[in-house]
Amino acid sequence: MLTRIDHIGIACFDLDRTVEFYRATYGFTVFHTEVNEEQGVREAMLKINETSDGGASYLQLLEPIREDSPVAKWLAKNGEGVHHIAFGTADVDSEAARIGERGVRVLYDEPRTGSMGSRITFLHPKDCHGVLTELVTAAGPPPGE
């Protein structure tokens, strides 16, 4: 079962400049940063709020660290902006299987490691009305909580 909007991923060319925009404009602060070599990105998670299921909702700002990363390719084609939406679930494996049984293509055979040690997979945007959709199971309580 999907429990919340976990995050909205926003692709950007300059992470530091984009973080500063969200700080200065909306007052958001960085909750977590990391480099995800597997995904080829440097990222910042900006925490928006807590949710009733104990999770949180975030904006995830993504800057590619290499030209062959999916985010770099997306930026080259589309420019900066909303890259994907991610839904939280207690069990990414069973949720991906359930959705896959309904004819939606799941992009990874096995979930991969995402932000803050989470387990993630993506659903094909052509099967989701043009929206790249991520499924996320949090690793546990976020750092600092």
mmCIF file of C-alpha atoms in Angstrom:
data_model
loop_
_atom_site.group_PDB
_atom_site.id
_atom_site.type_symbol
_atom_site.label_atom_id
_atom_site.label_comp_id
_atom_site.label_asym_id
_atom_site.label_seq_id
_atom_site.Cartn_x
_atom_site.Cartn_y
_atom_site.Cartn_z
ATOM 1 C CA MET A 1 0.000 0.000 0.000
ATOM 2 C CA LEU A 2 1.241 3.496 -0.807
ATOM 3 C CA THR A 3 1.287 5.636 2.330
ATOM 4 C CA ARG A 4 2.405 9.133 1.347
ATOM 5 C CA ILE A 5 4.177 11.327 -1.137
ATOM 6 C CA ASP A 6 7.726 10.624 0.011
ATOM 7 C CA HIS A 7 9.371 13.254 -2.163
ATOM 8 C CA ILE A 8 9.325 15.173 -5.389
ATOM 9 C CA GLY A 9 12.606 14.968 -7.284
ATOM 10 C CA ILE A 10 13.803 18.140 -8.987
ATOM 11 C CA ALA A 11 16.685 17.979 -11.458
ATOM 12 C CA CYS A 12 19.058 20.947 -11.423
ATOM 13 C CA PHE A 13 22.342 22.029 -12.994
ATOM 14 C CA ASP A 14 23.765 23.643 -9.824
ATOM 15 C CA LEU A 15 22.762 22.045 -6.524
ATOM 16 C CA ASP A 16 24.173 24.788 -4.295
ATOM 17 C CA ARG A 17 22.408 27.542 -6.234
ATOM 18 C CA THR A 18 19.130 25.612 -6.235
ATOM 19 C CA VAL A 19 19.347 24.909 -2.491
ATOM 20 C CA GLU A 20 19.923 28.637 -1.920
ATOM 21 C CA PHE A 21 16.795 29.464 -3.965
ATOM 22 C CA TYR A 22 14.617 27.163 -1.840
ATOM 23 C CA ARG A 23 16.209 28.504 1.361
ATOM 24 C CA ALA A 24 15.823 32.175 0.449
ATOM 25 C CA THR A 25 12.398 31.870 -1.173
ATOM 26 C CA TYR A 26 10.577 29.364 1.047
ATOM 27 C CA GLY A 27 12.735 29.090 4.161
ATOM 28 C CA PHE A 28 13.477 25.392 3.589
ATOM 29 C CA THR A 29 16.690 23.990 5.021
ATOM 30 C CA VAL A 30 18.770 21.011 4.010
ATOM 31 C CA PHE A 31 17.914 17.925 6.038
ATOM 32 C CA HIS A 32 20.342 15.517 4.360
ATOM 33 C CA THR A 33 22.941 15.507 1.577
ATOM 34 C CA GLU A 34 24.767 12.685 -0.135
ATOM 35 C CA VAL A 35 26.427 11.564 -3.336
ATOM 36 C CA ASN A 36 24.793 8.496 -4.849
ATOM 37 C CA GLU A 37 27.424 7.016 -7.148
ATOM 38 C CA GLU A 38 25.072 4.312 -8.448
ATOM 39 C CA GLN A 39 22.532 6.912 -9.596
ATOM 40 C CA GLY A 40 25.247 9.403 -10.614
ATOM 41 C CA VAL A 41 23.921 12.325 -8.568
ATOM 42 C CA ARG A 42 24.722 14.692 -5.755
ATOM 43 C CA GLU A 43 21.559 15.425 -3.845
ATOM 44 C CA ALA A 44 20.006 17.466 -1.087
ATOM 45 C CA MET A 45 16.831 16.485 0.741
ATOM 46 C CA LEU A 46 14.747 19.397 2.023
ATOM 47 C CA LYS A 47 12.244 18.225 4.652
ATOM 48 C CA ILE A 48 8.788 19.695 4.201
ATOM 49 C CA ASN A 49 6.719 17.995 6.915
ATOM 50 C CA GLU A 50 6.103 14.907 9.029
ATOM 51 C CA THR A 51 3.386 12.446 8.026
ATOM 52 C CA SER A 52 0.904 10.391 10.034
ATOM 53 C CA ASP A 53 2.714 7.121 9.214
ATOM 54 C CA GLY A 54 5.923 8.313 10.836
ATOM 55 C CA GLY A 55 7.616 9.251 7.565
ATOM 56 C CA ALA A 56 8.191 12.657 6.105
ATOM 57 C CA SER A 57 7.765 14.484 2.824
ATOM 58 C CA TYR A 58 10.764 16.028 1.079
ATOM 59 C CA LEU A 59 11.935 17.904 -1.961
ATOM 60 C CA GLN A 60 14.895 16.049 -3.433
ATOM 61 C CA LEU A 61 17.232 18.268 -5.441
ATOM 62 C CA LEU A 62 19.402 16.305 -7.885
ATOM 63 C CA GLU A 63 22.574 17.438 -9.656
ATOM 64 C CA PRO A 64 24.322 14.953 -11.954
ATOM 65 C CA ILE A 65 27.947 14.111 -11.199
ATOM 66 C CA ARG A 66 28.610 12.508 -14.565
ATOM 67 C CA GLU A 67 27.288 12.964 -18.084
ATOM 68 C CA ASP A 68 26.019 9.388 -18.468
ATOM 69 C CA SER A 69 23.729 9.501 -15.416
ATOM 70 C CA PRO A 70 19.962 9.317 -15.980
ATOM 71 C CA VAL A 71 19.518 12.779 -14.443
ATOM 72 C CA ALA A 72 22.185 14.307 -16.731
ATOM 73 C CA LYS A 73 20.459 12.813 -19.765
ATOM 74 C CA TRP A 74 17.092 14.077 -18.538
ATOM 75 C CA LEU A 75 18.483 17.592 -17.954
ATOM 76 C CA ALA A 76 20.016 17.652 -21.446
ATOM 77 C CA LYS A 77 16.635 16.843 -22.956
ATOM 78 C CA ASN A 78 14.259 18.739 -20.638
ATOM 79 C CA GLY A 79 16.213 21.342 -18.662
ATOM 80 C CA GLU A 80 15.689 21.945 -14.966
ATOM 81 C CA GLY A 81 12.430 21.004 -13.298
ATOM 82 C CA VAL A 82 10.353 18.253 -11.787
ATOM 83 C CA HIS A 83 12.032 14.937 -12.586
ATOM 84 C CA HIS A 84 9.872 12.436 -10.662
ATOM 85 C CA ILE A 85 7.390 11.867 -7.871
ATOM 86 C CA ALA A 86 8.050 9.249 -5.198
ATOM 87 C CA PHE A 87 5.481 7.406 -3.123
ATOM 88 C CA GLY A 88 6.350 5.843 0.209
ATOM 89 C CA THR A 89 5.481 2.229 0.963
ATOM 90 C CA ALA A 90 6.326 -0.187 3.774
ATOM 91 C CA ASP A 91 7.386 -2.859 1.251
ATOM 92 C CA VAL A 92 8.804 -1.708 -2.081
ATOM 93 C CA ASP A 93 9.173 -5.297 -3.319
ATOM 94 C CA SER A 94 5.536 -6.308 -2.888
ATOM 95 C CA GLU A 95 4.228 -2.923 -4.040
ATOM 96 C CA ALA A 96 6.334 -3.057 -7.229
ATOM 97 C CA ALA A 97 5.080 -6.610 -7.882
ATOM 98 C CA ARG A 98 1.455 -5.571 -7.278
ATOM 99 C CA ILE A 99 1.713 -2.604 -9.626
ATOM 100 C CA GLY A 100 3.632 -4.658 -12.191
ATOM 101 C CA GLU A 101 0.778 -7.194 -12.251
ATOM 102 C CA ARG A 102 -1.442 -4.350 -13.455
ATOM 103 C CA GLY A 103 0.677 -3.888 -16.568
ATOM 104 C CA VAL A 104 2.966 -1.077 -15.371
ATOM 105 C CA ARG A 105 6.622 -1.660 -16.232
ATOM 106 C CA VAL A 106 8.927 -1.698 -13.217
ATOM 107 C CA LEU A 107 12.350 -0.421 -14.295
ATOM 108 C CA TYR A 108 14.556 -2.410 -11.882
ATOM 109 C CA ASP A 109 14.411 -6.189 -11.442
ATOM 110 C CA GLU A 110 15.464 -5.703 -7.826
ATOM 111 C CA PRO A 111 15.134 -2.497 -5.771
ATOM 112 C CA ARG A 112 18.282 -0.395 -5.466
ATOM 113 C CA THR A 113 19.712 1.808 -2.751
ATOM 114 C CA GLY A 114 18.296 5.317 -2.668
ATOM 115 C CA SER A 115 18.608 8.363 -0.427
ATOM 116 C CA MET A 116 19.380 7.828 3.253
ATOM 117 C CA GLY A 117 19.736 4.060 2.716
ATOM 118 C CA SER A 118 16.203 3.596 1.391
ATOM 119 C CA ARG A 119 15.181 0.872 -1.068
ATOM 120 C CA ILE A 120 13.794 2.191 -4.353
ATOM 121 C CA THR A 121 12.497 1.267 -7.762
ATOM 122 C CA PHE A 122 10.984 3.259 -10.606
ATOM 123 C CA LEU A 123 7.911 2.793 -12.777
ATOM 124 C CA HIS A 124 8.060 3.567 -16.496
ATOM 125 C CA PRO A 125 6.703 7.054 -17.237
ATOM 126 C CA LYS A 126 4.920 5.870 -20.392
ATOM 127 C CA ASP A 127 2.807 3.589 -18.189
ATOM 128 C CA CYS A 128 2.150 6.365 -15.625
ATOM 129 C CA HIS A 129 0.717 9.113 -17.858
ATOM 130 C CA GLY A 130 4.108 10.662 -18.531
ATOM 131 C CA VAL A 131 5.276 10.780 -14.903
ATOM 132 C CA LEU A 132 8.448 8.979 -13.812
ATOM 133 C CA THR A 133 7.283 7.400 -10.550
ATOM 134 C CA GLU A 134 9.476 6.088 -7.759
ATOM 135 C CA LEU A 135 8.492 3.681 -4.991
ATOM 136 C CA VAL A 136 10.422 4.109 -1.718
ATOM 137 C CA THR A 137 10.795 2.105 1.468
ATOM 138 C CA ALA A 138 12.667 4.110 4.085
ATOM 139 C CA ALA A 139 15.658 2.474 5.772
ATOM 140 C CA GLY A 140 14.373 3.465 9.186
ATOM 141 C CA PRO A 141 14.212 6.721 11.072
ATOM 142 C CA PRO A 142 15.951 9.432 9.064
ATOM 143 C CA PRO A 143 19.342 10.638 10.336
ATOM 144 C CA GLY A 144 19.041 13.188 13.106
ATOM 145 C CA GLU A 145 15.702 11.930 14.382
#
